Coordinates of C-alpha atoms and ligand atoms in Angstrom, one line a residue:
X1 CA -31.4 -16.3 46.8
X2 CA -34.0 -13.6 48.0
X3 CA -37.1 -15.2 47.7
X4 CA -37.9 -17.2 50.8
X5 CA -41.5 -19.4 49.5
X6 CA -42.1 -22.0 51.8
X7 CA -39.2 -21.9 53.9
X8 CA -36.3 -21.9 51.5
X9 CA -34.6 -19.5 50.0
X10 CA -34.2 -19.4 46.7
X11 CA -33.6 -17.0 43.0
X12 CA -35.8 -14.8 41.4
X13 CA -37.8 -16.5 38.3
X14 CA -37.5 -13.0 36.4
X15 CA -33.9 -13.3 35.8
X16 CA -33.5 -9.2 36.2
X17 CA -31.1 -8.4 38.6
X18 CA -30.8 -5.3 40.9
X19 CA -28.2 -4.1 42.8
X20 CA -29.5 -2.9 46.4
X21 CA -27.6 0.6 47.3
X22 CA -26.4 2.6 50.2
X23 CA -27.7 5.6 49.5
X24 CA -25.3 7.2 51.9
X25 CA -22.3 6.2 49.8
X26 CA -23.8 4.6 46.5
X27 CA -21.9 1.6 46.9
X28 CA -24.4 -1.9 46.4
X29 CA -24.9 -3.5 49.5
X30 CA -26.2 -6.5 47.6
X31 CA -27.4 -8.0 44.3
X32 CA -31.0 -9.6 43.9
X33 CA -33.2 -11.3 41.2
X34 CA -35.7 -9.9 41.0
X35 CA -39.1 -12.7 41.2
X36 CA -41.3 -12.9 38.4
X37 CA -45.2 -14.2 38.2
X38 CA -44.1 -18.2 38.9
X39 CA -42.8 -16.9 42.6
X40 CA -45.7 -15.1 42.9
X41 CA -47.9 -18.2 41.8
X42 CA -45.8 -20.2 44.1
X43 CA -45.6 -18.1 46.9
X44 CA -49.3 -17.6 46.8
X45 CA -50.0 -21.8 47.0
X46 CA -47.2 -21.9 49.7
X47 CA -49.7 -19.5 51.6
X48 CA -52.6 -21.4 51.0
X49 CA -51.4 -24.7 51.8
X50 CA -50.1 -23.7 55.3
X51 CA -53.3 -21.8 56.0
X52 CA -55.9 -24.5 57.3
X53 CA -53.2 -25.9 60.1
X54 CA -51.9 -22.4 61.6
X55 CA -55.2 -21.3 61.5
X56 CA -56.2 -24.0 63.6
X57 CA -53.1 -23.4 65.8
X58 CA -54.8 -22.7 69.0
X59 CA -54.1 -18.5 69.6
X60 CA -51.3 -19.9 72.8
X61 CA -49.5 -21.6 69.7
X62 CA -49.2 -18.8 67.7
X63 CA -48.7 -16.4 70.7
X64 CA -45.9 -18.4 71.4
X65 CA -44.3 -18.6 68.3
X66 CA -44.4 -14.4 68.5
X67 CA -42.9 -14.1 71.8
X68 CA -39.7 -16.0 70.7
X69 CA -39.8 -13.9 67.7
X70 CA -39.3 -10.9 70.0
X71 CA -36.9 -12.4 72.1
X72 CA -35.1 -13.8 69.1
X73 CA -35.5 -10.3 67.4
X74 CA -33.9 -8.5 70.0
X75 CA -30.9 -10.7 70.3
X76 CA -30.4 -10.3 66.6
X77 CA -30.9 -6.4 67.2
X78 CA -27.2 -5.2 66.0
X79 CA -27.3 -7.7 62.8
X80 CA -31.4 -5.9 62.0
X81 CA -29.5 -2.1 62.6
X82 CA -26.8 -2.7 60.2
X83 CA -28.4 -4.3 57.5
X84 CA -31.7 -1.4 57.7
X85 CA -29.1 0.9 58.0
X86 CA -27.5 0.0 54.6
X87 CA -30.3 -0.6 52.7
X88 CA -32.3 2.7 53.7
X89 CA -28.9 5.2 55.2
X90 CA -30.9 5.4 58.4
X91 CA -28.8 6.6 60.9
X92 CA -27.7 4.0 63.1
X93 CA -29.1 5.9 65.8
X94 CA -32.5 6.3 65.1
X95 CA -32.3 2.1 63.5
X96 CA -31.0 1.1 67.4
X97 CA -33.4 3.4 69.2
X98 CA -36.9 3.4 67.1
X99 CA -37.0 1.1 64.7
X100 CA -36.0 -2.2 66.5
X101 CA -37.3 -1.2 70.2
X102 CA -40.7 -0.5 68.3
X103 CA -40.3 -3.7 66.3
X104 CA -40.0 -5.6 69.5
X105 CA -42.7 -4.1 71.1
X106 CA -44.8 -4.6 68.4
X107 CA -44.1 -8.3 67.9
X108 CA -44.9 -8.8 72.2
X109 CA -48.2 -6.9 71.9
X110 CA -49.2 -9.2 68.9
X111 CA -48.5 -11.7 71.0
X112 CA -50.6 -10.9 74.0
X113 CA -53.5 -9.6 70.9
X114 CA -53.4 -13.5 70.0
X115 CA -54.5 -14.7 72.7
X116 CA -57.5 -11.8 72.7
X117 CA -60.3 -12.7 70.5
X118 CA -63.3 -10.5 71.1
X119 CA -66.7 -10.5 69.8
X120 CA -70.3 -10.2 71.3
X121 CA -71.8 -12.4 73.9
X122 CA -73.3 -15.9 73.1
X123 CA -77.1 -15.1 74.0
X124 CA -81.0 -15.6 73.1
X125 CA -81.3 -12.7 71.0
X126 CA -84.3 -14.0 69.5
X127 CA -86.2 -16.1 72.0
X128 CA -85.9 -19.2 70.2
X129 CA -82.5 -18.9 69.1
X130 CA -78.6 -19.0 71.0
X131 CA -76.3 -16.9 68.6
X132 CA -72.8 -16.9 68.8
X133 CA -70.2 -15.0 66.8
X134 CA -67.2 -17.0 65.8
X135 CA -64.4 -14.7 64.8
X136 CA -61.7 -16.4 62.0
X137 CA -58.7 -15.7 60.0
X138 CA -59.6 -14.2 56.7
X139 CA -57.1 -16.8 54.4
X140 CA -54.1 -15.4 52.0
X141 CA -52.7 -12.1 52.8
X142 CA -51.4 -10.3 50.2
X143 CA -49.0 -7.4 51.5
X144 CA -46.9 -4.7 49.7
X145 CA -44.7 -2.1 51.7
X146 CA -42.5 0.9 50.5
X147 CA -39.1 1.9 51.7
X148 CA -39.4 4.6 54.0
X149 CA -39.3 2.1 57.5
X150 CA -38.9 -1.5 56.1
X151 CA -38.5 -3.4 59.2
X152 CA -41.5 -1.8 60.9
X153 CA -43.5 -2.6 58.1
X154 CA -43.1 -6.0 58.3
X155 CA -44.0 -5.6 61.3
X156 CA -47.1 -3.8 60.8
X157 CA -48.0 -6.2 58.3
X158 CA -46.7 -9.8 58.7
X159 CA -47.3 -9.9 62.9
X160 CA -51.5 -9.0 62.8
X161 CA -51.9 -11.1 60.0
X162 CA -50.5 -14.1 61.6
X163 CA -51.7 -13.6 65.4
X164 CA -54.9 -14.0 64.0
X165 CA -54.2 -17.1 62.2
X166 CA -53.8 -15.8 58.4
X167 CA -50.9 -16.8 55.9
X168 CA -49.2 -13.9 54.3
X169 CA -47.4 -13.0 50.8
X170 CA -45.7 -9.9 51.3
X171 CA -43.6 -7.7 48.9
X172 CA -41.5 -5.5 50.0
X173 CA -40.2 -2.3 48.3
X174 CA -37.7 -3.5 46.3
X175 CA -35.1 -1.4 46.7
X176 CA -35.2 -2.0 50.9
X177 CA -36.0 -5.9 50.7
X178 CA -33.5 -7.4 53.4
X179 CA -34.8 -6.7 57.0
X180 CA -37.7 -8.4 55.3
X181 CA -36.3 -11.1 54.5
X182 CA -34.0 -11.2 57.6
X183 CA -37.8 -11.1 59.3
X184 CA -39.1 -14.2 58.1
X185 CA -35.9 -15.9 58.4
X186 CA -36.2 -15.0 62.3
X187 CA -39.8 -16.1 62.0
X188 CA -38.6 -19.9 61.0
X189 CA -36.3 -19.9 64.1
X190 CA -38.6 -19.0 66.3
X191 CA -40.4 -21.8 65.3
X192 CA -43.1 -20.7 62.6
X193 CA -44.5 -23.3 60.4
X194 CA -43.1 -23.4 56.2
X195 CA -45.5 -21.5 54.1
X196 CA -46.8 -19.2 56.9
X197 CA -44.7 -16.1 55.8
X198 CA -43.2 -15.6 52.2
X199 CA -41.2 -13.0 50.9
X200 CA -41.1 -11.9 46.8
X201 CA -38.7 -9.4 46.1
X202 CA -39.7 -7.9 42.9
X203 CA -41.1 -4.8 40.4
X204 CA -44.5 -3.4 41.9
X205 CA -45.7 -3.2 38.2
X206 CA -44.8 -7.0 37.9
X207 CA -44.7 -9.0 41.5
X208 CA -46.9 -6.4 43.1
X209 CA -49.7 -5.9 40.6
X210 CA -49.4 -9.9 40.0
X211 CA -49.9 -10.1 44.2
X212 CA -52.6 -7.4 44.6
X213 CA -54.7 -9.2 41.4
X214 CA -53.9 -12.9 42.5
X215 CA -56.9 -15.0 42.8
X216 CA -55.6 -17.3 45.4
X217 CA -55.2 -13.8 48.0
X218 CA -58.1 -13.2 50.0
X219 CA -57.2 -9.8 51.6
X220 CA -54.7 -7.3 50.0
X221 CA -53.1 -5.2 52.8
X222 CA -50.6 -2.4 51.2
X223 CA -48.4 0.7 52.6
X224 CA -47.5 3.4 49.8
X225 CA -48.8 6.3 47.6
X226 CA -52.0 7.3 47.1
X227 CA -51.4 6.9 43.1
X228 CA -50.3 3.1 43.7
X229 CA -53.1 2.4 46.5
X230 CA -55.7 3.1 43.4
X231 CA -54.3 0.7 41.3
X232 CA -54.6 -1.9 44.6
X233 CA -58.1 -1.0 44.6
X234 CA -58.6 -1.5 41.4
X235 CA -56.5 -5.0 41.0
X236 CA -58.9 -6.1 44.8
X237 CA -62.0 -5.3 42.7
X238 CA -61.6 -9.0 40.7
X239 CA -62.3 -10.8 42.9
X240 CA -63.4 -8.8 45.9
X241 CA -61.2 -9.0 47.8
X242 CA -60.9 -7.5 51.3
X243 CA -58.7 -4.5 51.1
X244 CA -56.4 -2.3 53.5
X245 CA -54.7 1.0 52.4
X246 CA -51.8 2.9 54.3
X247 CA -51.5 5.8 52.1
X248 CA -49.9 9.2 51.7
X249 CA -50.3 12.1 54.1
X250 CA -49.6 15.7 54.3
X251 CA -49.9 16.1 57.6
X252 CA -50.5 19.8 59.5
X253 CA -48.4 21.5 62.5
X254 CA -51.5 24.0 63.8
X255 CA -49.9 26.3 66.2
X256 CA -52.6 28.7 68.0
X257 CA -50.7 32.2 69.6
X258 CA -50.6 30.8 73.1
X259 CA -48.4 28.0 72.1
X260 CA -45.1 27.3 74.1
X261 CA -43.1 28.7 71.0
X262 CA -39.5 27.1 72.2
X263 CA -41.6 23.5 72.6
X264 CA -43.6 24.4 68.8
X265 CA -40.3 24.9 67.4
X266 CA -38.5 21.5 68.7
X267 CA -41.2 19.7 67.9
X268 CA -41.5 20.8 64.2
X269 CA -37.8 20.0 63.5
X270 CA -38.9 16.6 65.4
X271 CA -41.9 16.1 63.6
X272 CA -40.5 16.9 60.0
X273 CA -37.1 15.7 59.7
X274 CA -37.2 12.4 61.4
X275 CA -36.2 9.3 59.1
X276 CA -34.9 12.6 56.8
X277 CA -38.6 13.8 56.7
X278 CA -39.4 10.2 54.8
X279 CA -42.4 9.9 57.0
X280 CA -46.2 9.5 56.2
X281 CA -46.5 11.5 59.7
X282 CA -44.6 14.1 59.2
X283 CA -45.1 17.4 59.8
X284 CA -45.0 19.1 56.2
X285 CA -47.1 22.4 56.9
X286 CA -46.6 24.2 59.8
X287 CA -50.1 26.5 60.0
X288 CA -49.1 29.1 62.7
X289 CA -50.1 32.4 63.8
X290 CA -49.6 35.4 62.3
X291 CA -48.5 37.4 65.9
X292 CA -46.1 34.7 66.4
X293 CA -45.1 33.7 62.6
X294 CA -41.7 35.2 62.6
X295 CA -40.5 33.8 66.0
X296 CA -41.2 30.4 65.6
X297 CA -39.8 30.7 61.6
X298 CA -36.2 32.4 63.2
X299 CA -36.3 29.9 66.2
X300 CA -36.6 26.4 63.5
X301 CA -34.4 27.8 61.2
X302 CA -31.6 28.5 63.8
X303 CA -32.9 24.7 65.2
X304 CA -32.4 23.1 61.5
X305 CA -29.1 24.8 60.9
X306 CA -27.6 23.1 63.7
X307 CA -29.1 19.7 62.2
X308 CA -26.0 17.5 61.5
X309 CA -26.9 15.9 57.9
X310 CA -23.9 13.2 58.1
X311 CA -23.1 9.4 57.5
X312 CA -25.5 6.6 59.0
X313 CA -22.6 5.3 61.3
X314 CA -21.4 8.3 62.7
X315 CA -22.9 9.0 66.3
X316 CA -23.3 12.6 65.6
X317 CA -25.1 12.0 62.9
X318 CA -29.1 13.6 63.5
X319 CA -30.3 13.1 59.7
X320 CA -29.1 10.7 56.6
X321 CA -29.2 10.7 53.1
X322 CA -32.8 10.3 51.3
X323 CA -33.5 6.8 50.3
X324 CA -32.8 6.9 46.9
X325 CA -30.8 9.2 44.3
X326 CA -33.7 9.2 42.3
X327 CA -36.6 10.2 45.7
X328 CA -33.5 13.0 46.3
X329 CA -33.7 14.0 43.1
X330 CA -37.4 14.7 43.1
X331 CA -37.2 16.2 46.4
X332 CA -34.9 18.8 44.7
X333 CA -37.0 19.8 42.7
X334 CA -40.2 20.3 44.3
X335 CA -37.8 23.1 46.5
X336 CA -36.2 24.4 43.0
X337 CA -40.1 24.7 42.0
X338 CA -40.8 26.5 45.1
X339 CA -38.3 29.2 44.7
X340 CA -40.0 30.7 41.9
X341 CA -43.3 31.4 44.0
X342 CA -41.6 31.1 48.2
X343 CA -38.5 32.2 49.8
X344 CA -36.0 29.2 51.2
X345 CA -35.2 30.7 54.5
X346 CA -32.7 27.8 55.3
X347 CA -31.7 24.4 53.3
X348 CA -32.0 23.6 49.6
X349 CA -28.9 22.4 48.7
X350 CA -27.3 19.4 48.3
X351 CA -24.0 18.7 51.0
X352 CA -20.7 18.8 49.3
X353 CA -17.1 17.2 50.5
X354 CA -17.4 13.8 52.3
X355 CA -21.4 13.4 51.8
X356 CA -20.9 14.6 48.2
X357 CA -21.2 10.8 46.9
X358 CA -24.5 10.3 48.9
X359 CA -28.3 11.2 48.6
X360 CA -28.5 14.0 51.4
X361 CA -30.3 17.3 51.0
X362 CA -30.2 19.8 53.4
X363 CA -33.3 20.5 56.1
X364 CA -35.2 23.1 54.3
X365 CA -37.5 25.5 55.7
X366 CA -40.0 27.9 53.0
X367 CA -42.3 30.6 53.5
X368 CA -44.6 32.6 52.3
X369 CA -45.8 29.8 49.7
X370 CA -49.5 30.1 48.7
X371 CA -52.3 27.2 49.7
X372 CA -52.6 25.6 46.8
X373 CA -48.9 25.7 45.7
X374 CA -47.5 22.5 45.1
X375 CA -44.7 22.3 47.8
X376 CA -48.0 22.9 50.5
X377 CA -50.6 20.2 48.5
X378 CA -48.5 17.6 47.4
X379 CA -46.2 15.0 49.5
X380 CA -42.8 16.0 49.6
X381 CA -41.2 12.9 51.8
X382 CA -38.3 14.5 52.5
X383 CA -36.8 17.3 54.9
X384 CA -38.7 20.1 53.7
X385 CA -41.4 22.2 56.3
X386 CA -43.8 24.7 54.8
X387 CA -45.2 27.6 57.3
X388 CA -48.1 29.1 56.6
X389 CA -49.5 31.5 58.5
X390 CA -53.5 32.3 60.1
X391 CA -55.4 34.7 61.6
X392 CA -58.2 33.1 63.4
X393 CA -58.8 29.6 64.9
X394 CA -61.6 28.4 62.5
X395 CA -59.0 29.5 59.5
X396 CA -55.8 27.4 60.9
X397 CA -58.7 24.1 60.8
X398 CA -59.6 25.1 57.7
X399 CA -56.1 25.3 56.5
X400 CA -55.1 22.3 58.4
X401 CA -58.2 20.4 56.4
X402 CA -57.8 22.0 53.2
X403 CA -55.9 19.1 52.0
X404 CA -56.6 15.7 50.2
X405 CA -54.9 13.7 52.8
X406 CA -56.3 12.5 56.4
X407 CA -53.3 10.6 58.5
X408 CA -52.0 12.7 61.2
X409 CA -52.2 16.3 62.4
X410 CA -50.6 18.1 65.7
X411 CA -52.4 21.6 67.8
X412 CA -49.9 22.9 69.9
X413 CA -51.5 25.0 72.4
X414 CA -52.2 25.4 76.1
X415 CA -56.1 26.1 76.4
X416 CA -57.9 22.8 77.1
X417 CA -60.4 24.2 75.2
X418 CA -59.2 25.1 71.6
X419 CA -57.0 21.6 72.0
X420 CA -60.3 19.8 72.3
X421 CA -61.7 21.9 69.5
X422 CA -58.7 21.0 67.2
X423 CA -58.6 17.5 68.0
X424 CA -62.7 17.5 67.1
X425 CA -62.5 19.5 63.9
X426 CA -59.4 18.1 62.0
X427 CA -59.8 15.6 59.8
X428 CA -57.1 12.7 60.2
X429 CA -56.4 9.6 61.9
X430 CA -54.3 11.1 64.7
X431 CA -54.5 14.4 66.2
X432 CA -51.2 14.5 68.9
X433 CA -51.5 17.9 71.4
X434 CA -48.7 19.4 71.9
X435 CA -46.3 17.0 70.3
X436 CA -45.9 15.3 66.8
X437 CA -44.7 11.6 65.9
X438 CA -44.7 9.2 68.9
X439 CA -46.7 5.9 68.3
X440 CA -47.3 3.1 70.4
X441 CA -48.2 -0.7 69.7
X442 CA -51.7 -0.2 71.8
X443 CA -53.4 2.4 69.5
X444 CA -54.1 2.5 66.3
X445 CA -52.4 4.0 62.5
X446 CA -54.3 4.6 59.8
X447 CA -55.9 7.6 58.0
X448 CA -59.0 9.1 56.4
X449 CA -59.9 10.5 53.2
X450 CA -57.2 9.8 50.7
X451 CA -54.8 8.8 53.3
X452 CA -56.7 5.3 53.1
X453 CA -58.7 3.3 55.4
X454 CA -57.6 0.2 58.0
X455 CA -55.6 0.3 61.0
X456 CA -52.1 -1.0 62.0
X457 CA -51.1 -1.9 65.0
X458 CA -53.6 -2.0 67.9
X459 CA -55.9 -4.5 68.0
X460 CA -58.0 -2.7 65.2
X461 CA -55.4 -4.1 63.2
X462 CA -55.8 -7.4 64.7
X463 CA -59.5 -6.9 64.2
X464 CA -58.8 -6.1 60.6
X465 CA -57.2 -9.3 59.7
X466 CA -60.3 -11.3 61.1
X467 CA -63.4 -11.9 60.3
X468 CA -66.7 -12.7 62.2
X469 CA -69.3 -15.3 61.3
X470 CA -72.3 -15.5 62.8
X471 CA -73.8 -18.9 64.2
X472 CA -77.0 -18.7 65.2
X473 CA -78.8 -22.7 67.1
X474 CA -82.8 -23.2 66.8
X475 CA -83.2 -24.3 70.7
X476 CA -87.2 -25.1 70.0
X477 CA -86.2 -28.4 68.6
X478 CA -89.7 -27.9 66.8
X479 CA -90.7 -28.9 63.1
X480 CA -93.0 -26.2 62.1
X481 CA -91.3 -23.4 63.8
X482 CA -93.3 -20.7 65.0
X483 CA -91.4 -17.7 62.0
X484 CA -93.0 -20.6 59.6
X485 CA -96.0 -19.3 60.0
X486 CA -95.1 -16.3 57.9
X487 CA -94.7 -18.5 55.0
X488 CA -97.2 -21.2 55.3
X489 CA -99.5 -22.0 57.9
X490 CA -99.8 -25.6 59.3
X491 CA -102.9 -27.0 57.8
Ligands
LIG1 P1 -45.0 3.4 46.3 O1 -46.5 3.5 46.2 O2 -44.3 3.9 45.1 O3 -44.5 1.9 46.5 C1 -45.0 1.2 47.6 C2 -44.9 -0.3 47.3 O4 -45.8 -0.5 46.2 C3 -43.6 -0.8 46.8 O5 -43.3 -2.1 47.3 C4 -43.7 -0.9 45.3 O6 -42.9 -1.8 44.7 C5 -45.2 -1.3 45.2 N1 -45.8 -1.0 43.9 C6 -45.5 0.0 43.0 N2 -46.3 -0.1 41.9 C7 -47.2 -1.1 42.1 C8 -48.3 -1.6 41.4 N3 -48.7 -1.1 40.2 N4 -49.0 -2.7 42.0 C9 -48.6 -3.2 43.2 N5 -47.6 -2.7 43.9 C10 -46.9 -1.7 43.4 O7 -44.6 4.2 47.6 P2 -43.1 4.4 48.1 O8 -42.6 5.5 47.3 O9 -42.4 3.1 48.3 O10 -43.4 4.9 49.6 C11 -43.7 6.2 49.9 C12 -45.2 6.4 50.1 O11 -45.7 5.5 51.1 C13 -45.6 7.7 50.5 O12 -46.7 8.2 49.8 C14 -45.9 7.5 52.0 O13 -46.8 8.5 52.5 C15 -46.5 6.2 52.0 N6 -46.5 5.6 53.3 C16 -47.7 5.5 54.0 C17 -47.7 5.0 55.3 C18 -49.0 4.9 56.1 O14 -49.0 4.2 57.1 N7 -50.1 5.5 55.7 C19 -46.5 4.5 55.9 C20 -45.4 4.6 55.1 C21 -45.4 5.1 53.8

């Protein structure tokens, strides 16, 4: 039963099974059947029939109904840790200490957003006139996530959507589907109406593509690859619908010669292995200076040597299996490409002995690949840092922009000046100084260029899942108004 439609649970219409697996020991964690086109149908009038009362929930209703969430959410912490850990092989660790806390955070914050509509002032703008801006929810949600953080991107989706007053379908990747589930589940409890959130577990070529194309969605919010995000596009183009894209990201390490070189190299092994490198932030191409190439190379290859690559349970554990045999797989060979044209200075190999069963790879550090090779260019999402190195300032931006993606970049320096320079001249939809990862509720997500366009979290995102409608009162109380005169005079 892993369809919840209007506040049940029940089976898949496809019939096709598939057995979710811990990728840390490939043992299933759990069967599913798969949904077909009728849960999407029904899913999608679920949705619309619970729209026109929780949008006209007042915003202290639906803030309320989010702060129990969060309450609710952190009682249930140790159940949401275990179960992300299964599914994904997250370390338990980094489930307990950034996943959930951020989860939490993010569902008080959309509470508070709620209850924060914003607009311009009600006012004569034209002397004869009072215009006012109403802002409302937009109507059907349709949302699709991938696997790399599950429970945060329900988050990211489900809570915006709802503050505002929306209804939402949203498909997870289905290979990660139960913290999403568990989600709306927690949802119900804390008191949202049937119909307000469903969850289709399904195929993105089948549920997904019969989601994003649905005529009954009025807004299509998705999280994944550049290559699928087209196809979203495309599918929103029917019936023009309002569209949201999280996509890939490639992001840049820039580190200018008067970087702190011990703080450069901490945060690169930071930056690029968390959740095992599965990360559209991550740092993937560390662009640093030639005079100080080979120190920072020796000092994050000693740092990822000490990296313990280990089971998800085990305290000592810094960095899990990939989340899938088949991502690992891929992974694999992107580094076994890269050794024809780069050296491997650490890494590239899979772990033998007690991880032998799962899908770990070792961190893996590579220099001396060209530009335009495909370990630099294309999206790795896995535990793999390229350095490249630069000779002068407007090279490292050029190197940090020469790149089809736009969602997050790092300078690591300590002149105010080049940091202000760097956070001007990349091109992405975070620049961090001096560190690499950290997000917070209040500011926005999102990229540029192929990376996508929209923002999570923040209330950008709140703003995204509204819309605003101009109302605009004739205070004259006149017949023949005096703009009438540019159409007919009064004879
Ligand atoms: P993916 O694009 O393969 O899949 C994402 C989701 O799309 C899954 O739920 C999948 O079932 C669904 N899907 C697949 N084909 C579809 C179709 N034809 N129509 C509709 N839905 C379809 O991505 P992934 O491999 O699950 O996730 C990794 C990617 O996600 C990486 O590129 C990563 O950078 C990106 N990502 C981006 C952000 C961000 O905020 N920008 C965050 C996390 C992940």
């Amino acid at each position: 039963m892993h369809q919840f439609i209007d506040g049940q649970f029940q089976t898949g219409a496809s019939g096709r099974k598939l057995d979710i697996i811990n990728p840390a020991t490939g043992e299933s964690v759990e069967t599913v059947t798969l949904a077909g086109r009728a849960d999407v149908d029904q899913a999608v009038a679920a949705a619309r029939a619970a729209f026109p009362s929780w949008a006209a929930a007042t915003p202290g209703e639906r803030s309320t109904v989010l702060s129990r969430f969060a309450r609710l959410l952190a009682e249930q912490a140790e159940d949401y840790a275990v179960a992300e850990s299964r599914q994904t092989g997250k370390p338990l660790r980094l489930v307990r200490e950034f996943d959930i806390p951020g989860t939490i955070d993010n569902a008080d914050f959309f509470a508070g957003a709620a209850r924060n509509l914003e607009g311009k002032a009600t006012a004569e703008y034209s002397p004869d006139h009072t215009s006012s801006i109403r802002r409302e929810a937009i109507g059907v949600i349709g949302s699709i996530s991938p696997w790399n953080y599950p429970l945060q991107m329900a988050a990211w989706k489900i809570l915006p959507a709802i503050a505002a007053g929306n209804t939402i379908v949203l498909k997870p990747a289905q290979i990660t589907p139960l913290t999403s589930l568990m989600f709306a589940r927690t949802l119900q409890e804390a008191g949202l109406p049937d119909g307000v959130v469903n969850i289709i577990v399904g195929d993105g070529s089948e549920a997904g593509a019969a989601l994003m194309r649905h005529p009954g969605v009025d807004m299509v919010s998705f999280t994944g690859s550049t290559t699928v995000g087209r196809t979203v596009l495309e599918a929103a183009a029917i019936n023009s619908k309002r569209v949201h894209l999280e996509l890939g990201g490639k992001a840049p390490f820039v580190v200018f010669d008067d970087a702190d070189i011990e703080a450069a190299a901490h945060g690169a092994v930071a930056g690029s292995l968390i959740n095992t490198g599965q990360d559209c932030t991550a740092a993937t191409r560390a662009i640093v200076h030639r005079s100080i190439h080979d120190t920072f190379v020796a000092r994050v290859a000693e740092l990822y040597r000490d990296i313990r690559v280990g089971l998800p349970d085990d305290e000592d554990t810094d960095i899990g299996p990939l989340a899938s045999y088949a991502h690992r797989d891929r992974v694999a060979a992107m580094v076994d490409r890269a050794r024809n044209y780069a050296t491997i200075v650490t890494g590239g190999s899979t772990p033998g002995d007690l991880l032998a069963p799962g899908a770990f790879y070792t961190p893996t550090l590579i220099t001396g690949a060209a530009p335009d090779s495909e370990i630099v260019r294309d999206e790795v999402f896995g535990p793999v840092l390229a350095v490249l190195p630069f000779d002068s300032d407007d090279e490292a931006i050029a190197l940090a922009n020469d790149t089809p993606y736009g969602l997050a970049a790092s300078a690591w320096t300590r002149d105010v000046y080049r940091s202000l320079r760097a956070t001007r001249d990349i091109k992405a939809g975070c620049v961090w100084v001096n560190d690499h990862i950290p997000i917070i509720s209040e500011m926005p997500h999102g990229g540029v260029k192929e990376s996508g366009f929209g923002k999570d979290m923040s209330t950008y995102s709140f703003d995204e899942y509204t819309q605003v409608k101009h109302v605009m009162f004739d205070i004259t109380g006149t017949a023949h108004k005096d703009w009438h005169r540019t159409i007919y005079k009064l004879r």
